[in-house]
Coordinates of C-alpha atoms in Angstrom, one line a residue:
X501 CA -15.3 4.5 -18.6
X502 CA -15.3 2.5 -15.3
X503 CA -16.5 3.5 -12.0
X504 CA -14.2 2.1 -9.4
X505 CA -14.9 5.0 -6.8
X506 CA -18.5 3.6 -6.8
X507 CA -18.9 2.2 -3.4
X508 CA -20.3 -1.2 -3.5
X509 CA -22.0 -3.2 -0.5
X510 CA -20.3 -6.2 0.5
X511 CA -21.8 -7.3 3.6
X512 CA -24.3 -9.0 2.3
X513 CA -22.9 -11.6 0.1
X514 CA -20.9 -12.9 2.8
X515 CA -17.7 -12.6 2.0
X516 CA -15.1 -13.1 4.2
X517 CA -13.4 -9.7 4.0
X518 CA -16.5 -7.8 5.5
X519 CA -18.4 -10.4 7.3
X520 CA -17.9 -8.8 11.2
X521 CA -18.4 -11.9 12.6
X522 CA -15.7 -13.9 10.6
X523 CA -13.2 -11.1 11.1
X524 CA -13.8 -11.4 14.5
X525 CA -12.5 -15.2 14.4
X526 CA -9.3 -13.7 13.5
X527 CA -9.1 -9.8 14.9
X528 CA -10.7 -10.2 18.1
X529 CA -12.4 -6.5 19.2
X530 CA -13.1 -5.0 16.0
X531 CA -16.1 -2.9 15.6
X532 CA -19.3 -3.7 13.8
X533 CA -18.2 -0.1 11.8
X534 CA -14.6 -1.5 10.7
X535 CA -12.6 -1.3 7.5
X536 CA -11.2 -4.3 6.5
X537 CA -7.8 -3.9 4.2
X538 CA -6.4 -7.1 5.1
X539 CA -7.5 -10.2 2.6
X540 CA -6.8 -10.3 -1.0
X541 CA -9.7 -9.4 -2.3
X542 CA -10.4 -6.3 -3.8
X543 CA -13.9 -4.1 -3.3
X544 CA -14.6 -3.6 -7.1
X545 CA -17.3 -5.6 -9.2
X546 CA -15.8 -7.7 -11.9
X547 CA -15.9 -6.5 -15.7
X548 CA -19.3 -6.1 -17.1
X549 CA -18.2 -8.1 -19.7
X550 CA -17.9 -10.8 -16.9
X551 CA -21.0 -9.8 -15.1
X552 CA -23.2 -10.1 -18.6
X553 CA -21.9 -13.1 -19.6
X554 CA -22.9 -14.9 -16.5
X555 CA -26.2 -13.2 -16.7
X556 CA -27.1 -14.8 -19.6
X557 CA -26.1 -18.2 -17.8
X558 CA -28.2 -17.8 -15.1
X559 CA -31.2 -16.6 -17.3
X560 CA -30.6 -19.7 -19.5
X561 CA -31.5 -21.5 -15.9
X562 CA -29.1 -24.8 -16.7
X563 CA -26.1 -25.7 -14.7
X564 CA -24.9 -29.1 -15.8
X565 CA -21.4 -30.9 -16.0
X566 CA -19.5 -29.2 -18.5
X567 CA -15.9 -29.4 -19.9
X568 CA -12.8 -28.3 -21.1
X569 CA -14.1 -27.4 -24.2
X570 CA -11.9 -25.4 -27.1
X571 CA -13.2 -22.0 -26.1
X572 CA -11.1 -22.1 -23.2
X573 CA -7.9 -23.1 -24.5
X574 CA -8.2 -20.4 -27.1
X575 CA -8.5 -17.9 -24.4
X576 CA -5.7 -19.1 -22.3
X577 CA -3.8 -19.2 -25.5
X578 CA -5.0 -15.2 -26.7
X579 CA -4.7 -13.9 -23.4
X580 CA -0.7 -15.5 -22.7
X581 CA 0.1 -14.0 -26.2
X582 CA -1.5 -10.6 -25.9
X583 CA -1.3 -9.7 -21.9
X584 CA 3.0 -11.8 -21.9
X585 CA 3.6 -12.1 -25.5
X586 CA 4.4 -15.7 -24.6
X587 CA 3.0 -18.9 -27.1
X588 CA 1.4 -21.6 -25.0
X589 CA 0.2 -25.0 -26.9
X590 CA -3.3 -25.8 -25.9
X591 CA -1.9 -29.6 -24.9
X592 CA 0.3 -28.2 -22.2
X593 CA -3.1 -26.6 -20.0
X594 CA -4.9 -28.1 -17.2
X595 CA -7.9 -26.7 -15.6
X596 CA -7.5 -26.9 -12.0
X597 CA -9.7 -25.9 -9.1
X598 CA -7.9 -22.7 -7.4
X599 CA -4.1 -22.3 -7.0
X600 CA -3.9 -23.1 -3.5
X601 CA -5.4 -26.0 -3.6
X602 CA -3.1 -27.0 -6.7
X603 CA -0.4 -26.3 -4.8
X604 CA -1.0 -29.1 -2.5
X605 CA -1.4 -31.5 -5.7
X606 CA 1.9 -30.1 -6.7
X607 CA 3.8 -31.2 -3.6
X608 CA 1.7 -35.0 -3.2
X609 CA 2.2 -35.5 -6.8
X610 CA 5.9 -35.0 -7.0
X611 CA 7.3 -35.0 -3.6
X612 CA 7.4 -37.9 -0.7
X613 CA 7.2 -37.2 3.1
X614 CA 10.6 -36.3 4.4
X615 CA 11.3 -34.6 0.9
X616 CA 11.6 -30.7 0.8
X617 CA 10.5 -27.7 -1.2
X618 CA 12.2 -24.6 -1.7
X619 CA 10.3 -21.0 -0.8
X620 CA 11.4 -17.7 -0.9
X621 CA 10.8 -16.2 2.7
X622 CA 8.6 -14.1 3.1
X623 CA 6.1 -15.5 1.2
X624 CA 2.6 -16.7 0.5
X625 CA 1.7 -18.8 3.5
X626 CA -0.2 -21.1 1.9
X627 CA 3.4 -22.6 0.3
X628 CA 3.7 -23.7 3.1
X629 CA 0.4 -25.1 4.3
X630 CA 0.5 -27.4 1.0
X631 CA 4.0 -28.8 1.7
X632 CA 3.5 -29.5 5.6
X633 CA 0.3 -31.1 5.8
X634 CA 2.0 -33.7 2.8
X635 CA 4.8 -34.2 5.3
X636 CA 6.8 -32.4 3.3
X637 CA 9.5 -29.9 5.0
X638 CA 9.9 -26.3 3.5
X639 CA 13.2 -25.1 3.1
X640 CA 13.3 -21.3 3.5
X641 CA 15.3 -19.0 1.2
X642 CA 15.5 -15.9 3.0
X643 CA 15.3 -12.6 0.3
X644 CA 18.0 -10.3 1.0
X645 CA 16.2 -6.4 1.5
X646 CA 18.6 -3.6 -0.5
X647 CA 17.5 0.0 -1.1
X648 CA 13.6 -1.1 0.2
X649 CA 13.4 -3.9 -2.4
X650 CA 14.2 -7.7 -2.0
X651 CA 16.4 -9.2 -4.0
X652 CA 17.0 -13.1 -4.7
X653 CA 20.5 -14.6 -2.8
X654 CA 21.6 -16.8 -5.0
X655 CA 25.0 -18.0 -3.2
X656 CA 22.4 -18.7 -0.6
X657 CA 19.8 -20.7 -3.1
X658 CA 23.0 -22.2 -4.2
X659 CA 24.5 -24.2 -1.3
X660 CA 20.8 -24.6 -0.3
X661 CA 20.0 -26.4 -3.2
X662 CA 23.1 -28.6 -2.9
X663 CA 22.6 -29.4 0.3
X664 CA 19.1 -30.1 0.5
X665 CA 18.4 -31.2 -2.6
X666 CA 14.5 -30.0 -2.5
X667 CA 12.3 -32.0 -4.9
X668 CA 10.5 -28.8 -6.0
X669 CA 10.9 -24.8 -5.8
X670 CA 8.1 -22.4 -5.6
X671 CA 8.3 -19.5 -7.1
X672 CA 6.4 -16.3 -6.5
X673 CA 6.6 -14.0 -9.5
X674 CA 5.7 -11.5 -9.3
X675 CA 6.5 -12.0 -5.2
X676 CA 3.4 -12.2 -2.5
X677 CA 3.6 -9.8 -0.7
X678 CA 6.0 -7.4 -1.8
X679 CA 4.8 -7.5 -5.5
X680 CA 8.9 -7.4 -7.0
X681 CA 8.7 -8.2 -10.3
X682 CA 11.6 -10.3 -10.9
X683 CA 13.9 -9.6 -14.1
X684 CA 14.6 -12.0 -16.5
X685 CA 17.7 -12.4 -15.5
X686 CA 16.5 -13.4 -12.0
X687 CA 14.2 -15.9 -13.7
X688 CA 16.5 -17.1 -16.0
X689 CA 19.5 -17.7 -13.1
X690 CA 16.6 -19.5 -11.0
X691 CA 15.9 -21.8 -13.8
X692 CA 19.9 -22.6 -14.6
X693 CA 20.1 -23.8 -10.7
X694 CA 16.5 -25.7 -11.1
X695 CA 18.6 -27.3 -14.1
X696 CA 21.7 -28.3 -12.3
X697 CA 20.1 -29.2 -9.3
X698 CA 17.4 -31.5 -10.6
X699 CA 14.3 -29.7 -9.4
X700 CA 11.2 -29.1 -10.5
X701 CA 10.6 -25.1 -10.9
X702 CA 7.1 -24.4 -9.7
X703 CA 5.9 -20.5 -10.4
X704 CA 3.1 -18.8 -9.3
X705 CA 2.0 -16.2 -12.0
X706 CA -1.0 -15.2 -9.9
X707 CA -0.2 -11.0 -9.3
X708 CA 1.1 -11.1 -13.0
X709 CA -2.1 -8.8 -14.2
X710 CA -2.2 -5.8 -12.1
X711 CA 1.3 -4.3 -12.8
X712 CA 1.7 -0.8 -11.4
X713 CA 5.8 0.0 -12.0
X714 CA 8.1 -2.0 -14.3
X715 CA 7.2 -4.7 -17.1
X716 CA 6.4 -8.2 -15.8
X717 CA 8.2 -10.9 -17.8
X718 CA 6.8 -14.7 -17.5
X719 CA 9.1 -17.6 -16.9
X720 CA 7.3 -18.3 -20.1
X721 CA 9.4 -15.7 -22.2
X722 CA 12.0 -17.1 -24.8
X723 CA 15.3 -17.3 -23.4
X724 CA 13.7 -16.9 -19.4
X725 CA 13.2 -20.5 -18.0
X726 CA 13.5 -24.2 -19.3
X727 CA 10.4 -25.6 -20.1
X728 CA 11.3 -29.6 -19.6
X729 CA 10.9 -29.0 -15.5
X730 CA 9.0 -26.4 -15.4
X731 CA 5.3 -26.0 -13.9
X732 CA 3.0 -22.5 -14.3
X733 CA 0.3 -21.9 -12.1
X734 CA -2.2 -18.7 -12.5
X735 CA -5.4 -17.8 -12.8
X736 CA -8.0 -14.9 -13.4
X737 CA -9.2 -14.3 -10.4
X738 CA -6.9 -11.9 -8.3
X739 CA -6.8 -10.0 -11.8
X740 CA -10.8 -10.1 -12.0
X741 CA -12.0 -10.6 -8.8
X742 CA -13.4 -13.8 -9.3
X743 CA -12.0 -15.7 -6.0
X744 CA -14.6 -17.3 -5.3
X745 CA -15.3 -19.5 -8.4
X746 CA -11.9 -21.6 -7.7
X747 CA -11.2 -21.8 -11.0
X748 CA -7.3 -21.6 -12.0
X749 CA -5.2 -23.4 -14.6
X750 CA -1.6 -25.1 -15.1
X751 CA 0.6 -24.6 -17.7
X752 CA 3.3 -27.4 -17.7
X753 CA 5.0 -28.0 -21.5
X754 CA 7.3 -31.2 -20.3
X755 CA 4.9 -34.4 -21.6
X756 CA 5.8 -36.5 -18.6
X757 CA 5.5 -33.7 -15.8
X758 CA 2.3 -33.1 -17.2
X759 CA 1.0 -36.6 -17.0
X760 CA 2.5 -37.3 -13.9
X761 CA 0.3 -33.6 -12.6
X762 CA -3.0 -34.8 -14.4
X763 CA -2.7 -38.3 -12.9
X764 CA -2.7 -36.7 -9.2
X765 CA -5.8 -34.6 -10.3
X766 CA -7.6 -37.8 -11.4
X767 CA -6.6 -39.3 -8.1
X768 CA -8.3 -36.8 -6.4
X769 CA -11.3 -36.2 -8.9
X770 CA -10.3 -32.8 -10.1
X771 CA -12.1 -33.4 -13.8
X772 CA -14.9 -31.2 -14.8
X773 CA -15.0 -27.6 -14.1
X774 CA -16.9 -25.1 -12.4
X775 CA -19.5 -23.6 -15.3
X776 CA -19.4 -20.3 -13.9
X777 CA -15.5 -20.4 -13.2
X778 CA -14.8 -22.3 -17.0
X779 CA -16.8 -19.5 -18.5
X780 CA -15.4 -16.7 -16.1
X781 CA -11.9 -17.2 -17.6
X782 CA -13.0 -16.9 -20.9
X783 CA -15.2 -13.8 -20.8
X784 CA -12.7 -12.0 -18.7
X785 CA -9.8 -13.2 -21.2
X786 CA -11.3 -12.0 -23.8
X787 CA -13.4 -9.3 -22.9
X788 CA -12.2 -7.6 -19.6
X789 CA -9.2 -6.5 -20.6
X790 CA -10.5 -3.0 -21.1
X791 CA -11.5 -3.1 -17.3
X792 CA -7.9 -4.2 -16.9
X793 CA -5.7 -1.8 -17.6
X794 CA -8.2 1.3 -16.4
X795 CA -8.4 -0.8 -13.4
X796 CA -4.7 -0.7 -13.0
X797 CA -4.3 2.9 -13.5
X798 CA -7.0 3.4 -10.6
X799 CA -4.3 1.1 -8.2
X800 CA -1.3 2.9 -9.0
X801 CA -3.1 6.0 -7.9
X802 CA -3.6 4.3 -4.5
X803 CA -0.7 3.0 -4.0
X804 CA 0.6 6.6 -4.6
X805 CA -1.8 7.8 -2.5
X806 CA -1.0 5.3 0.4
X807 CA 2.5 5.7 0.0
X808 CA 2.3 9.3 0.4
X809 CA 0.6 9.2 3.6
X810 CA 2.8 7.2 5.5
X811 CA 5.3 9.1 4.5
X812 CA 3.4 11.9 6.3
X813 CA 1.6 9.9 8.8
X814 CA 4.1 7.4 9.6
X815 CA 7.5 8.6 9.2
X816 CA 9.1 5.4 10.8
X817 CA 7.7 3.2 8.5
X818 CA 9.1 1.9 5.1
X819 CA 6.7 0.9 2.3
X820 CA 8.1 -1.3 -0.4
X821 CA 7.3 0.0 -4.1
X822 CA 4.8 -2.5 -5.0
X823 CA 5.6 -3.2 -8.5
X824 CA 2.5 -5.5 -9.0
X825 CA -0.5 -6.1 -7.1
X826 CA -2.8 -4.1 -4.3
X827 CA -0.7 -5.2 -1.5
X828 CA 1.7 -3.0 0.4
X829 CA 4.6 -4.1 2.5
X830 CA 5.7 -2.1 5.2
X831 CA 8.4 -2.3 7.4
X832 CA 7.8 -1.1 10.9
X833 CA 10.8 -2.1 12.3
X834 CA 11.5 1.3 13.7
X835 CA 8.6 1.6 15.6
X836 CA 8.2 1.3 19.0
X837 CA 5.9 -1.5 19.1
X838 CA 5.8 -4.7 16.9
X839 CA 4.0 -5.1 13.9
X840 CA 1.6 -7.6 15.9
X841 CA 1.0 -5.1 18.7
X842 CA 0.3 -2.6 15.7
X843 CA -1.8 -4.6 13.9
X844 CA -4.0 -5.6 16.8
X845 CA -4.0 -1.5 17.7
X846 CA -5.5 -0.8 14.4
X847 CA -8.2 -3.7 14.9
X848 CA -9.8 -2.7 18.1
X849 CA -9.1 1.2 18.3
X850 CA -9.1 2.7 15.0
X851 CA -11.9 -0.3 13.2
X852 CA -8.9 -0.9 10.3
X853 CA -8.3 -4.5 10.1
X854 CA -4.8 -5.1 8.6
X855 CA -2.6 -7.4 8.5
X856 CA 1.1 -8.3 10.3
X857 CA 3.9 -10.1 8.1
X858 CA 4.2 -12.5 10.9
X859 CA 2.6 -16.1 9.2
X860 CA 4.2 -15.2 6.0
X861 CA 6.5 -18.4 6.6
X862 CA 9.0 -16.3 8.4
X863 CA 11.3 -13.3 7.8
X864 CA 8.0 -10.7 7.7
X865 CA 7.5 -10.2 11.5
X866 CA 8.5 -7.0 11.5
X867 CA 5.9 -5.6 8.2
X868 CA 2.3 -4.9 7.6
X869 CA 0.1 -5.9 4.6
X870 CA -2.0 -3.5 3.5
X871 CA -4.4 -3.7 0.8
X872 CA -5.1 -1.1 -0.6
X873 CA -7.3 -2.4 -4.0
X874 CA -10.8 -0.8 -2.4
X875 CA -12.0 2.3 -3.3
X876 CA -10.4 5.3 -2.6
X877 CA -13.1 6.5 -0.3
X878 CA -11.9 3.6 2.2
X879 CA -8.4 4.4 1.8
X880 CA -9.0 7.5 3.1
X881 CA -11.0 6.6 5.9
X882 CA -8.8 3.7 7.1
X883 CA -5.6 6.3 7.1
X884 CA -7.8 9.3 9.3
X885 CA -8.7 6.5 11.9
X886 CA -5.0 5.0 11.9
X887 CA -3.6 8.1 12.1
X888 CA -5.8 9.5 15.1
X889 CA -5.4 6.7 17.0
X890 CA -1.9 6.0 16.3
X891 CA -1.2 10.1 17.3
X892 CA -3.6 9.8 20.4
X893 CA -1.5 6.5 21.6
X894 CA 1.9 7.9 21.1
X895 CA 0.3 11.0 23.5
X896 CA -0.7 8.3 25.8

């Protein structure tokens, strides 16, 4: 029904994924013919639902303030109940303007300088962007790899949290990068030692859409995690492509964590949306989930696809199932050069811009990111022009 081998032109809109001369500020000596698998940002045009929609907005020529207004809190609401099977009260939402930047709300809302927040390492760099530059200091949980998967250690977390005493956690579920989907029992155990430790459980529901192996559960399910410290942050646009609106939202049930997060949005004039991103979530909500799941299908088949060649390619690298998401994790620890030297390889001698684990907080310098939600016609080509080069080094 959808054509997501269609090949569709990016350089033109400028975004940062295939501008050369942006890429260039970070992979020095790339081509001008390169193929870039490195940001999160996938290759495909949003629904048409999506595309229509905002059509009609542009041909209606008017792009005044706008507000919260009920259509989106009945999305929110219909899209939490169909897509988790979780009941959210409209009350409890707030429209924010792009997780990341809602992160750093998060930590100057709740948190003083000298406090700490909790992070499970790898991770997400920008966790820790938005507690440093608060004067905040991140206290790394390091995941524990069994079997090619990570795994929470919670005697770890434990005398962490009792020694530290963090003011806040951060919780990536499903994990960046790795995409584990974490059990409910994992949630729920993460939520008890939030509980007992007094701190506020933060989770990032960003990579719950694009679920390729498992069932995700939401720290929103019955039974999972207590709701009177607890703060969820998502949004549509990893799941839709629409990055670039900054458009996200908060779900936070407890009345006085929720007035407390709302009064540090007023303080920095985070009011009225976005039109296009306001009305983004709602089409996509309710109309893209079609585009979804055939979407999803198209992901697993590369990810089978890219797992399947390094297997072939790269025989001393490890790719981590990735339950969720279009990112793969790779260790590369067995390789003969680091994942640094590797990624800077690719860059300049094979035009495949990829990323290393190394600003992942710490604990991923030895993997590579790859991201692999393109079209399959990219795939392909990156993989011939690592593998050449990569076989004509090793020669070397």
């Amino acid at each position: 029904m959808f054509d997501f081998d269609k090949i569709i032109e990016r350089k033109s809109d400028k975004c940062r994924k295939w501008d050369h001369a942006f890429v260039c500020s970070r992979f020095p000596g790339v081509p001008e013919d390169f193929v870039p698998l490195w940001i999160a940002d996938m290759d495909f045009t949003s629904p048409p639902a999506v595309i229509e929609g905002f059509q009609r907005i542009v041909s209606h020529g008017t792009f005044g303030y706008t507000w919260c207004f009920d259509a989106f809190y009945e999305a929110v609401i219909g899209f939490q109940r169909e897509r988790h099977q979780v009941e959210v009260d409209a009350a409890w939402i707030t429209l924010t303007y792009g997780t990341v930047s809602t992160l750093h709300y998060t930590v100057q809302a709740f948190c003083q300088p000298g406090d700490s927040v909790m992070m499970n390492t790898p991770v997400y760099d920008p966790f820790a962007m938005a507690t440093e530059r608060q004067g905040v200091r991140v206290l790394a949980n390091p995941l524990r790899v069994q079997d090619n998967r990570y795994h929470l250690d919670f005697e770890l977390v434990e005398h962490q949290l009792k020694t530290h005493r963090p003011k806040l956690w951060f919780f990536c579920s499903p994990h960046n990068p790795s995409g584990r989907i974490w059990r409910a029992d994992d949630i729920r155990q993460v939520s008890d030692l939030c509980q007992r430790y007094g701190v506020i459980l933060v989770v990032d529901e960003v990579h719950a859409e694009h679920i390729l192996d498992g069932a995700f559960v939401s720290c929103l399910s019955s039974g999972c995690a207590a709701q009177d410290n607890l703060i969820l942050l998502t949004s549509p646009n990893k799941a839709f492509n629409l990055g670039g609106l900054k458009t996200s939202y908060s779900i936070i049930p407890d009345t006085t964590l929720r007035q407390r997060f709302r009064q540090q949005l007023e303080k920095n004039s985070i009011t009225s949306p976005n039109m296009f991103g306001v009305w983004g979530i709602i089409l996509a909500y309710q109309q893209g989930l079609p585009w979804l799941d055939e979407l999803n299908g198209y992901l697993r088949g590369n990810a089978r696809y890219l797992a399947d060649a390094i297997i072939t390619h790269f025989p001393h690298w490890k790719m981590m199932n990735p339950e969720s998401s279009y990112l793969a994790w790779i260790d590369v620890s067995a390789d003969a050069r680091s994942a640094t030297e590797l990624t800077a390889h690719f860059a300049q001698h094979a035009g495949v811009v990829i990323e290393d684990g190394s600003h992942y907080v710490q604990d991923g310098q030895n993997y590579l990111r790859i991201n692999f939600g393109t079209q399959r016609y990219w795939l392909e080509q990156a993989i011939e022009r690592m593998r050449t080069s990569y076989r004509h080094d090793r020669r070397e």
